[in-house]
């Protein structure tokens, strides 16, 4: 694969993009998980799917290629994120109500656009589950720009975002503009979803954001450590997932997510085993 | 200029239209005061604190904080607050004790600034005051309720506030540590930190504070706690 990596541009683009999203998805994901927005990310990815279907429809019916499905997906994702914020404000007591509303809207629109286009071919499939050969040079640059934006924002408002996630009341007392930060954050989420969809596919984007954190949280002490572990695990999964995807000729979304699930299950198993041994040692101490 | 750090004039407040929680409150506090608020459950103590903190907006009347109308008050780092519900956070939240105390520096650092070495030192000092340094690297969710409460007190102390507002900070803290804690508050007060505290621990209040107010929809200064033997039992 190394040889083909040097030989084929598209593989190189895929790999570089993969490494970028292996970093930003778990970075943002750490905040998504502690703020209990995991399902929100999932809902947003379905809106992104509607955007992609819209872009494909446009391409098929009008032949216009200036607005690629990537851009329309990005656009839908960002607009959808603003809708979520609006809904969350309308239903302060039932904020998770925004999830089924947005999710079903996304799926409904996707079905509509797909029907209007009389179905799509392999293109849509690659958007659903990712592809090792789908990333263009231009896509790669856009992902890079998104990554830079995400890093700058997170780096600048890290402590505000952290405090807001942990204790909203204290954040308000400290004069932190909660609404502005909420909105920024959800837009960032939309951007990262759009950036990740070429590699892992729309349906598995939220997995790349949350599974590494689910693993990291079990290994780490504290929040910074959780972020670091999550990123390491995210990178590992993307690299291994892409290689497996390339050789087995399967969409990398599947191999990345399955790898993550395998790691998660092994770690839970190992921790369970360790605890069992600890308690049985204690029992034998008592006996002996 | 007066030396009043809190000045409340004729403030009333209600959450719902039909029920007045606080009615025509007049209250003031000078720099250096150690004020205790007592009163029955539901009497409006927490509500009053939240008015002072800007979390609740008064229906009428005026509130001035450090000689500034509350709407214009921006020096958030002058005030620190330990909420009655401080340890009602999500126990699974991955934050170490150290990280939680660092949160107390958010307002004084300001946006875009990062935690540096000297701040770590301040965090350590604050943890020392509540005797929790050995837990600095532990996840906050793994501590007992009383230990968590002490960490939240450290978070309030770390920014060296001029006014410390505490809402039943010693609930769940053991007797020895309650006594230590009030001694600490008295020491802080001698270092010119003003304190406003809600507590049902009348003994501790009586031994340490300079002024006591009784809050139950209205507010009145009381001279002797003996006059109010039953109010902790609740009801109006
Ligand atoms: N968020 C809220 N929405 C509506 N009503 C509220 C709210 N918070 C408090 N109240 C009502 O306001 C009244 C005063 O409550 P508050 O919490 O200020 O009392 P308190 O004196 O702090 O009591 P405690 O000793 O139990 O802490 C109560 O009758 C309560 O039902
Ligand atoms: Mg209260």
Coordinates of C-alpha atoms and ligand atoms in Angstrom, one line a residue:
Chain A
X1 CA 0.0 0.0 0.0
X2 CA 2.9 2.3 0.8
X3 CA 4.0 2.1 -2.8
X4 CA 0.5 2.9 -4.1
X5 CA 0.3 5.7 -1.6
X6 CA 3.2 7.4 -3.3
X7 CA 1.9 6.5 -6.8
X8 CA -1.7 7.6 -6.6
X9 CA -2.7 11.1 -5.8
X10 CA -6.2 10.2 -4.7
X11 CA -4.9 7.7 -2.1
X12 CA -2.6 10.4 -0.8
X13 CA -5.5 12.9 -0.5
X14 CA -7.6 10.3 1.2
X15 CA -4.9 9.5 3.7
X16 CA -4.0 13.1 4.6
X17 CA -7.7 14.0 4.9
X18 CA -8.1 10.9 7.1
X19 CA -5.4 12.0 9.4
X20 CA -6.9 15.5 9.7
X21 CA -10.3 14.2 10.6
X22 CA -8.8 11.6 12.9
X23 CA -7.7 14.6 14.9
X24 CA -10.6 17.0 14.8
X25 CA -13.5 14.6 15.1
X26 CA -12.4 13.2 18.5
X27 CA -11.2 16.7 19.6
X28 CA -14.7 18.1 19.1
X29 CA -16.3 14.8 20.0
X30 CA -14.8 15.1 23.6
X31 CA -16.9 18.2 24.1
X32 CA -19.9 16.7 22.3
X33 CA -19.9 13.7 24.7
X34 CA -19.6 15.7 27.9
X35 CA -22.3 18.1 26.8
X36 CA -24.5 15.1 26.0
X37 CA -24.9 16.1 22.3
X38 CA -23.9 12.8 20.8
X39 CA -27.3 12.2 19.4
X40 CA -27.5 15.7 18.1
X41 CA -24.4 15.0 16.0
X42 CA -26.2 12.0 14.6
X43 CA -29.2 14.1 13.7
X44 CA -27.0 16.7 12.0
X45 CA -25.3 14.0 9.9
X46 CA -28.7 13.0 8.5
X47 CA -29.3 16.6 7.5
X48 CA -26.0 16.5 5.8
X49 CA -27.2 13.5 3.9
X50 CA -30.2 15.5 2.7
X51 CA -27.7 18.2 1.5
X52 CA -25.7 15.6 -0.4
X53 CA -28.8 14.1 -2.0
X54 CA -29.8 17.6 -3.0
X55 CA -26.4 18.2 -4.6
X56 CA -26.5 14.9 -6.5
X57 CA -30.0 15.8 -7.7
X58 CA -28.8 19.1 -8.9
X59 CA -25.9 17.5 -10.7
X60 CA -28.1 14.9 -12.3
X61 CA -30.9 17.2 -13.4
X62 CA -29.1 20.4 -14.4
X63 CA -25.6 19.3 -15.0
X64 CA -24.4 22.1 -12.8
X65 CA -21.2 20.9 -11.1
X66 CA -20.2 24.1 -9.4
X67 CA -22.2 23.2 -6.3
X68 CA -20.8 19.7 -5.5
X69 CA -22.7 17.4 -3.1
X70 CA -19.9 18.2 -0.7
X71 CA -20.7 21.9 -0.6
X72 CA -24.5 21.3 -0.4
X73 CA -24.0 18.8 2.4
X74 CA -21.8 21.4 4.2
X75 CA -24.5 24.1 3.7
X76 CA -27.4 21.9 4.9
X77 CA -25.3 20.8 7.9
X78 CA -24.6 24.4 9.0
X79 CA -28.2 25.5 8.5
X80 CA -29.5 22.4 10.3
X81 CA -27.2 23.2 13.2
X82 CA -28.8 26.7 13.6
X83 CA -32.2 25.1 13.5
X84 CA -31.2 22.8 16.3
X85 CA -30.1 25.7 18.5
X86 CA -33.5 27.4 17.7
X87 CA -35.4 24.3 18.7
X88 CA -33.4 23.8 21.8
X89 CA -34.3 27.3 22.9
X90 CA -38.0 26.8 22.2
X91 CA -38.1 23.6 24.2
X92 CA -35.7 24.4 27.1
X93 CA -37.2 21.7 29.3
X94 CA -37.0 19.0 26.6
X95 CA -33.9 19.9 24.6
X96 CA -33.5 16.4 23.2
X97 CA -36.7 16.9 21.4
X98 CA -34.7 18.7 18.8
X99 CA -33.1 15.4 17.8
X100 CA -36.0 13.4 16.4
X101 CA -37.3 16.6 14.7
X102 CA -34.1 17.4 12.9
X103 CA -33.3 13.7 12.2
X104 CA -36.6 13.0 10.6
X105 CA -36.5 16.2 8.6
X106 CA -33.1 15.1 7.3
X107 CA -34.2 11.6 6.4
X108 CA -37.5 12.9 4.9
X109 CA -35.7 15.4 2.7
X110 CA -33.1 12.8 1.6
X111 CA -35.9 10.4 0.5
X112 CA -37.6 13.3 -1.4
X113 CA -34.4 14.3 -3.3
X114 CA -33.5 10.7 -4.0
X115 CA -37.0 10.0 -5.4
X116 CA -36.9 13.2 -7.5
X117 CA -33.6 12.0 -9.0
X118 CA -35.1 8.5 -9.7
X119 CA -32.4 7.0 -7.6
X120 CA -28.7 7.4 -7.6
X121 CA -25.8 5.0 -8.3
X122 CA -22.7 4.2 -6.5
X123 CA -22.1 7.9 -5.7
X124 CA -24.6 8.0 -2.9
X125 CA -23.2 4.8 -1.5
X126 CA -19.8 6.3 -1.1
X127 CA -21.3 9.3 0.7
X128 CA -23.2 6.9 3.1
X129 CA -20.2 4.8 4.1
X130 CA -17.2 6.6 2.9
X131 CA -14.7 5.7 0.3
X132 CA -10.9 5.4 -0.1
X133 CA -11.0 7.0 -3.5
X134 CA -13.5 9.8 -3.2
X135 CA -11.4 12.7 -1.8
X136 CA -10.3 15.3 -4.4
X137 CA -7.5 17.7 -3.9
X138 CA -10.0 20.5 -3.4
X139 CA -11.9 18.5 -0.8
X140 CA -8.7 17.9 1.1
X141 CA -8.0 21.7 1.2
X142 CA -11.5 22.4 2.4
X143 CA -11.1 19.9 5.2
X144 CA -7.7 21.4 6.1
X145 CA -9.3 24.9 6.3
X146 CA -12.1 23.5 8.5
X147 CA -9.6 21.8 10.7
X148 CA -7.7 25.0 11.2
X149 CA -10.9 26.9 12.1
X150 CA -11.8 24.2 14.6
X151 CA -8.4 24.2 16.2
X152 CA -8.3 28.0 16.5
X153 CA -11.7 28.2 18.0
X154 CA -11.3 25.3 20.5
X155 CA -7.8 26.6 21.5
X156 CA -9.1 30.1 22.1
X157 CA -12.2 29.3 24.1
X158 CA -11.1 26.1 25.7
X159 CA -11.7 27.1 29.3
X160 CA -15.0 28.9 28.6
X161 CA -16.3 25.9 26.7
X162 CA -15.1 23.5 29.4
X163 CA -16.7 25.5 32.2
X164 CA -19.9 25.9 30.1
X165 CA -20.0 22.1 29.6
X166 CA -19.5 21.4 33.3
X167 CA -21.5 24.1 35.1
X168 CA -23.7 26.4 33.0
X169 CA -24.7 28.5 36.1
X170 CA -21.1 29.3 37.0
X171 CA -20.4 30.1 33.4
X172 CA -23.2 32.6 33.3
X173 CA -22.0 34.2 36.6
X174 CA -18.6 34.5 35.1
X175 CA -20.0 36.5 32.3
X176 CA -19.4 33.9 29.6
X177 CA -21.7 34.5 26.6
X178 CA -23.4 31.1 26.7
X179 CA -25.6 31.6 23.7
X180 CA -22.8 32.8 21.4
X181 CA -20.6 29.9 22.5
X182 CA -23.4 27.3 22.0
X183 CA -24.0 28.6 18.5
X184 CA -20.3 28.6 17.6
X185 CA -20.0 25.1 18.9
X186 CA -22.9 23.6 17.0
X187 CA -21.6 25.3 13.8
X188 CA -18.2 23.7 14.4
X189 CA -19.9 20.4 14.8
X190 CA -21.7 20.8 11.5
X191 CA -18.3 21.7 9.8
X192 CA -16.6 18.6 11.2
X193 CA -19.5 16.4 10.1
X194 CA -19.2 17.7 6.6
X195 CA -15.4 17.3 6.7
X196 CA -15.6 13.7 7.8
X197 CA -18.3 12.4 5.5
X198 CA -16.0 11.6 2.6
X199 CA -13.9 9.3 4.7
X200 CA -16.3 7.6 7.1
X201 CA -19.6 8.4 5.4
X202 CA -22.6 10.4 6.7
X203 CA -24.1 7.5 8.6
X204 CA -20.9 6.8 10.6
X205 CA -19.6 10.3 11.2
X206 CA -21.0 10.6 14.7
X207 CA -19.3 7.3 15.5
X208 CA -15.9 8.8 14.7
X209 CA -16.7 11.7 17.0
X210 CA -18.0 9.7 19.9
X211 CA -16.5 6.2 19.9
X212 CA -12.9 7.3 20.5
X213 CA -14.2 9.4 23.4
X214 CA -16.1 6.5 24.8
X215 CA -12.8 4.6 24.9
X216 CA -10.7 7.5 26.0
X217 CA -13.0 8.3 29.0
X218 CA -12.4 4.8 30.3
X219 CA -8.7 5.1 30.2
X220 CA -8.1 8.8 31.2
X221 CA -8.1 10.9 34.3
X222 CA -9.5 14.3 33.7
X223 CA -10.7 16.1 30.6
X224 CA -7.4 17.0 28.9
X225 CA -6.2 13.4 29.1
X226 CA -9.5 12.3 27.7
X227 CA -9.0 14.5 24.7
X228 CA -5.5 13.3 24.1
X229 CA -6.4 9.6 24.4
X230 CA -9.5 10.1 22.2
X231 CA -7.4 11.7 19.5
X232 CA -4.7 9.0 19.6
X233 CA -7.4 6.3 19.3
X234 CA -9.2 8.3 16.5
X235 CA -6.0 8.5 14.5
X236 CA -5.2 4.8 15.0
X237 CA -8.7 3.8 13.9
X238 CA -8.6 6.0 10.8
X239 CA -5.2 4.7 9.7
X240 CA -6.0 1.1 10.3
X241 CA -9.5 1.4 9.0
X242 CA -8.3 3.0 5.7
X243 CA -5.7 0.2 5.2
X244 CA -8.2 -2.5 5.8
X245 CA -10.8 -0.8 3.6
X246 CA -8.2 -0.5 0.8
X247 CA -7.2 -4.2 0.9
X248 CA -10.7 -5.6 1.5
X249 CA -12.2 -3.2 -1.0
X250 CA -14.8 -2.1 1.6
X251 CA -15.9 1.4 2.5
X252 CA -13.5 2.7 5.2
X253 CA -16.4 3.9 7.3
X254 CA -17.3 0.3 8.2
X255 CA -13.7 -0.8 8.9
X256 CA -13.0 2.3 11.0
X257 CA -16.1 2.0 13.1
X258 CA -15.7 -1.8 13.5
X259 CA -12.1 -1.3 14.6
X260 CA -13.3 1.2 17.2
X261 CA -16.0 -1.1 18.5
X262 CA -13.4 -3.9 18.8
X263 CA -11.1 -1.7 20.9
X264 CA -14.0 -0.6 23.1
X265 CA -15.1 -4.1 23.7
X266 CA -11.6 -5.3 24.5
X267 CA -11.0 -2.5 26.9
X268 CA -14.3 -3.0 28.7
X269 CA -13.4 -6.7 28.8
X270 CA -9.9 -6.2 30.1
X271 CA -11.1 -3.8 32.8
X272 CA -13.8 -6.2 33.8
X273 CA -11.2 -9.0 34.1
X274 CA -8.8 -6.9 36.1
X275 CA -11.5 -6.0 38.6
X276 CA -12.6 -9.6 38.9
X277 CA -9.0 -10.6 39.6
X278 CA -8.7 -7.8 42.1
X279 CA -11.7 -9.0 44.0
X280 CA -10.7 -12.6 43.9
X281 CA -7.3 -11.7 45.2
X282 CA -8.9 -9.8 48.0
X283 CA -11.0 -12.9 48.8
X284 CA -8.0 -15.2 48.9
X285 CA -6.2 -12.7 51.1
X286 CA -9.1 -12.9 53.5
X287 CA -9.0 -16.7 53.4
X288 CA -5.2 -17.1 53.6
Chain B
X1 CA -19.0 56.8 46.8
X2 CA -20.1 54.6 49.6
X3 CA -18.3 51.6 50.8
X4 CA -21.4 49.5 50.2
X5 CA -20.6 46.5 48.0
X6 CA -24.2 45.4 47.8
X7 CA -27.1 47.8 47.9
X8 CA -30.7 46.5 47.3
X9 CA -33.5 49.0 47.3
X10 CA -37.2 48.0 47.3
X11 CA -36.7 44.9 45.2
X12 CA -39.5 42.4 44.6
X13 CA -39.3 39.2 42.7
X14 CA -41.5 36.4 41.5
X15 CA -40.9 33.4 39.3
X16 CA -44.6 33.0 38.4
X17 CA -47.1 35.8 38.2
X18 CA -49.2 34.7 41.1
X19 CA -46.6 34.0 43.7
X20 CA -44.3 36.7 45.2
X21 CA -41.1 35.1 46.4
X22 CA -39.4 38.2 47.7
X23 CA -41.3 41.4 48.5
X24 CA -39.9 44.9 48.9
X25 CA -36.4 43.9 50.0
X26 CA -34.0 46.4 51.3
X27 CA -30.6 45.1 52.1
X28 CA -27.0 46.4 52.0
X29 CA -23.6 45.0 52.8
X30 CA -20.3 46.9 53.4
X31 CA -16.9 45.8 52.4
X32 CA -15.5 43.6 55.1
X33 CA -18.9 42.4 56.4
X34 CA -19.5 38.8 57.2
X35 CA -23.2 38.4 56.7
X36 CA -25.3 35.3 57.4
X37 CA -28.7 34.7 55.9
X38 CA -31.1 32.3 57.7
X39 CA -34.7 31.4 57.2
X40 CA -37.0 28.5 56.4
X41 CA -36.9 26.3 53.3
X42 CA -38.5 28.1 50.4
X43 CA -38.1 31.5 52.2
X44 CA -36.2 33.0 49.2
X45 CA -32.6 32.9 50.4
X46 CA -31.2 31.3 47.2
X47 CA -33.5 33.5 45.1
X48 CA -32.0 36.6 46.8
X49 CA -28.4 35.4 46.1
X50 CA -29.3 34.8 42.5
X51 CA -30.6 38.3 42.2
X52 CA -27.3 39.6 43.5
X53 CA -25.4 37.3 41.1
X54 CA -27.5 38.5 38.1
X55 CA -29.0 35.1 37.5
X56 CA -32.4 36.4 38.4
X57 CA -33.7 39.8 37.2
X58 CA -35.6 41.8 39.7
X59 CA -39.2 42.8 38.8
X60 CA -38.7 46.2 40.3
X61 CA -36.4 48.2 42.5
X62 CA -32.6 48.7 42.1
X63 CA -29.6 46.6 42.9
X64 CA -26.1 48.0 43.0
X65 CA -23.0 45.8 43.1
X66 CA -19.7 47.5 44.0
X67 CA -21.4 50.8 43.4
X68 CA -22.4 49.9 39.9
X69 CA -26.0 49.2 38.8
X70 CA -26.2 45.4 38.3
X71 CA -27.0 45.7 34.6
X72 CA -23.7 47.4 34.1
X73 CA -21.6 45.4 36.4
X74 CA -18.7 43.7 34.5
X75 CA -16.0 42.9 37.0
X76 CA -17.3 39.3 37.4
X77 CA -14.0 38.1 39.0
X78 CA -14.7 40.2 42.1
X79 CA -17.4 37.8 43.1
X80 CA -17.3 34.0 43.6
X81 CA -20.2 31.8 44.3
X82 CA -20.7 28.3 45.7
X83 CA -24.1 27.1 44.7
X84 CA -26.4 25.1 46.9
X85 CA -26.5 22.5 44.1
X86 CA -22.8 22.6 43.3
X87 CA -22.4 18.9 43.5
X88 CA -25.4 18.0 41.5
X89 CA -23.2 17.8 38.4
X90 CA -22.9 14.7 36.2
X91 CA -20.7 12.3 38.2
X92 CA -19.3 10.7 35.1
X93 CA -17.9 14.0 33.9
X94 CA -14.2 13.4 33.1
X95 CA -12.6 16.3 35.1
X96 CA -9.9 16.1 37.7
X97 CA -10.1 18.1 40.9
X98 CA -7.3 20.3 39.6
X99 CA -9.3 21.0 36.4
X100 CA -12.4 21.9 38.4
X101 CA -10.5 24.4 40.5
X102 CA -8.9 25.9 37.4
X103 CA -12.4 26.7 36.2
X104 CA -12.6 29.3 39.0
X105 CA -10.0 31.3 37.1
X106 CA -12.0 31.7 33.9
X107 CA -13.4 35.2 34.6
X108 CA -10.2 36.7 36.0
X109 CA -8.1 35.4 33.2
X110 CA -10.5 36.6 30.5
X111 CA -11.2 35.0 27.1
X112 CA -8.3 33.7 25.0
X113 CA -5.9 33.5 28.0
X114 CA -4.6 30.2 29.0
X115 CA -3.7 28.5 32.4
X116 CA 0.0 29.0 33.2
X117 CA 2.4 27.9 35.9
X118 CA 1.6 30.6 38.4
X119 CA -2.1 29.7 38.0
X120 CA -1.3 26.1 38.8
X121 CA 0.3 27.4 42.0
X122 CA -2.8 29.3 42.9
X123 CA -4.9 26.2 42.3
X124 CA -2.6 24.3 44.7
X125 CA -2.9 27.0 47.3
X126 CA -6.7 27.0 47.1
X127 CA -6.7 23.2 47.5
X128 CA -4.4 23.5 50.5
X129 CA -6.9 25.8 52.2
X130 CA -9.6 23.1 52.0
X131 CA -7.1 20.3 52.7
X132 CA -7.6 18.6 49.4
X133 CA -4.2 18.8 47.7
X134 CA -3.7 15.0 47.7
X135 CA -6.8 14.6 45.5
X136 CA -5.7 17.1 42.8
X137 CA -5.3 14.4 40.1
X138 CA -8.4 12.4 41.0
X139 CA -11.6 12.5 38.9
X140 CA -14.1 14.8 40.7
X141 CA -16.8 12.2 40.3
X142 CA -14.8 9.7 42.4
X143 CA -14.9 11.8 45.6
X144 CA -17.5 11.8 48.4
X145 CA -20.1 14.5 48.5
X146 CA -18.4 16.4 51.3
X147 CA -15.0 16.3 49.5
X148 CA -16.6 17.6 46.3
X149 CA -18.1 20.5 48.3
X150 CA -14.6 21.4 49.5
X151 CA -13.3 21.3 46.0
X152 CA -16.1 23.7 44.9
X153 CA -15.1 26.0 47.8
X154 CA -11.5 25.9 46.5
X155 CA -12.8 26.8 43.1
X156 CA -14.5 29.9 44.6
X157 CA -11.3 30.9 46.5
X158 CA -8.8 30.4 43.7
X159 CA -9.6 33.7 42.0
X160 CA -9.1 35.7 45.2
X161 CA -12.6 37.3 45.1
X162 CA -13.5 40.4 47.1
X163 CA -16.9 39.0 47.8
X164 CA -17.6 35.4 48.4
X165 CA -21.2 34.2 48.2
X166 CA -21.9 30.7 49.7
X167 CA -25.3 28.9 49.6
X168 CA -25.3 26.3 52.3
X169 CA -21.7 25.4 51.6
X170 CA -21.3 23.0 54.5
X171 CA -24.2 20.6 53.7
X172 CA -22.6 17.1 53.7
X173 CA -19.4 18.3 55.3
X174 CA -18.5 16.5 58.5
X175 CA -18.6 18.3 61.9
X176 CA -14.8 18.7 62.2
X177 CA -14.6 20.2 58.7
X178 CA -17.6 22.5 59.2
X179 CA -15.7 24.0 62.2
X180 CA -12.5 24.2 60.2
X181 CA -14.4 25.7 57.3
X182 CA -15.9 28.5 59.4
X183 CA -12.5 29.2 60.9
X184 CA -11.2 29.5 57.3
X185 CA -14.0 31.9 56.5
X186 CA -13.2 34.0 59.5
X187 CA -9.6 34.1 58.5
X188 CA -10.6 35.2 54.9
X189 CA -12.8 37.8 56.4
X190 CA -9.8 39.2 58.4
X191 CA -8.0 39.4 55.1
X192 CA -10.8 41.8 54.0
X193 CA -12.8 39.4 51.9
X194 CA -16.5 40.1 52.4
X195 CA -18.7 37.1 52.9
X196 CA -22.4 36.4 52.3
X197 CA -23.5 33.0 53.5
X198 CA -26.7 31.1 53.7
X199 CA -26.6 28.4 56.3
X200 CA -28.9 26.4 58.6
X201 CA -25.9 25.8 60.9
X202 CA -27.0 28.3 63.5
X203 CA -24.3 27.5 65.9
X204 CA -21.6 28.1 63.4
X205 CA -23.3 31.3 62.1
X206 CA -23.7 32.7 65.6
X207 CA -20.0 32.2 66.4
X208 CA -18.6 33.7 63.2
X209 CA -20.7 36.3 61.4
X210 CA -21.0 40.0 62.0
X211 CA -24.6 40.4 60.9
X212 CA -27.5 38.0 60.5
X213 CA -30.7 38.5 58.4
X214 CA -33.8 36.5 58.5
X215 CA -35.3 35.9 55.0
X216 CA -38.8 34.7 54.5
X217 CA -40.4 36.7 51.6
X218 CA -39.3 39.8 53.5
X219 CA -35.9 40.4 55.1
X220 CA -35.1 41.7 58.5
X221 CA -31.9 42.1 60.5
X222 CA -31.9 40.1 63.7
X223 CA -29.9 40.8 66.8
X224 CA -30.2 37.5 68.6
X225 CA -30.6 34.1 67.1
X226 CA -32.4 33.0 70.2
X227 CA -35.5 34.9 69.1
X228 CA -35.9 32.5 66.1
X229 CA -35.6 29.0 67.6
X230 CA -38.0 27.3 65.2
X231 CA -37.5 28.6 61.8
X232 CA -35.2 25.9 60.6
X233 CA -38.1 23.5 61.0
X234 CA -39.6 25.0 57.8
X235 CA -43.0 26.5 57.0
X236 CA -44.1 30.1 57.3
Ligands
LIG1 N1 -36.6 28.2 39.3 C1 -37.7 28.4 40.0 N2 -38.9 28.5 39.4 C2 -40.1 28.7 40.1 N3 -40.1 28.8 41.4 C3 -39.0 28.7 42.1 C4 -37.7 28.5 41.4 N4 -36.7 28.5 42.4 C5 -37.4 28.7 43.5 N5 -38.7 28.8 43.4 C6 -39.7 29.1 44.5 O1 -39.2 30.3 45.2 C7 -39.4 30.1 46.5 C8 -38.0 30.4 47.2 O2 -37.1 29.4 46.8 P1 -35.6 29.5 47.3 O3 -34.8 28.5 46.6 O4 -35.1 30.9 47.1 O5 -35.7 29.2 48.8 P2 -34.5 29.0 49.9 O6 -34.7 30.0 51.0 O7 -33.2 29.0 49.3 O8 -34.8 27.5 50.5 P3 -33.9 26.4 51.0 O9 -33.6 26.6 52.4 O10 -34.7 25.1 50.8 O11 -32.7 26.4 50.1 C9 -39.9 28.7 46.8 O12 -41.3 28.8 47.1 C10 -39.7 28.0 45.5 O13 -40.8 27.1 45.2
LIG2 MG1 -31.7 27.7 49.0

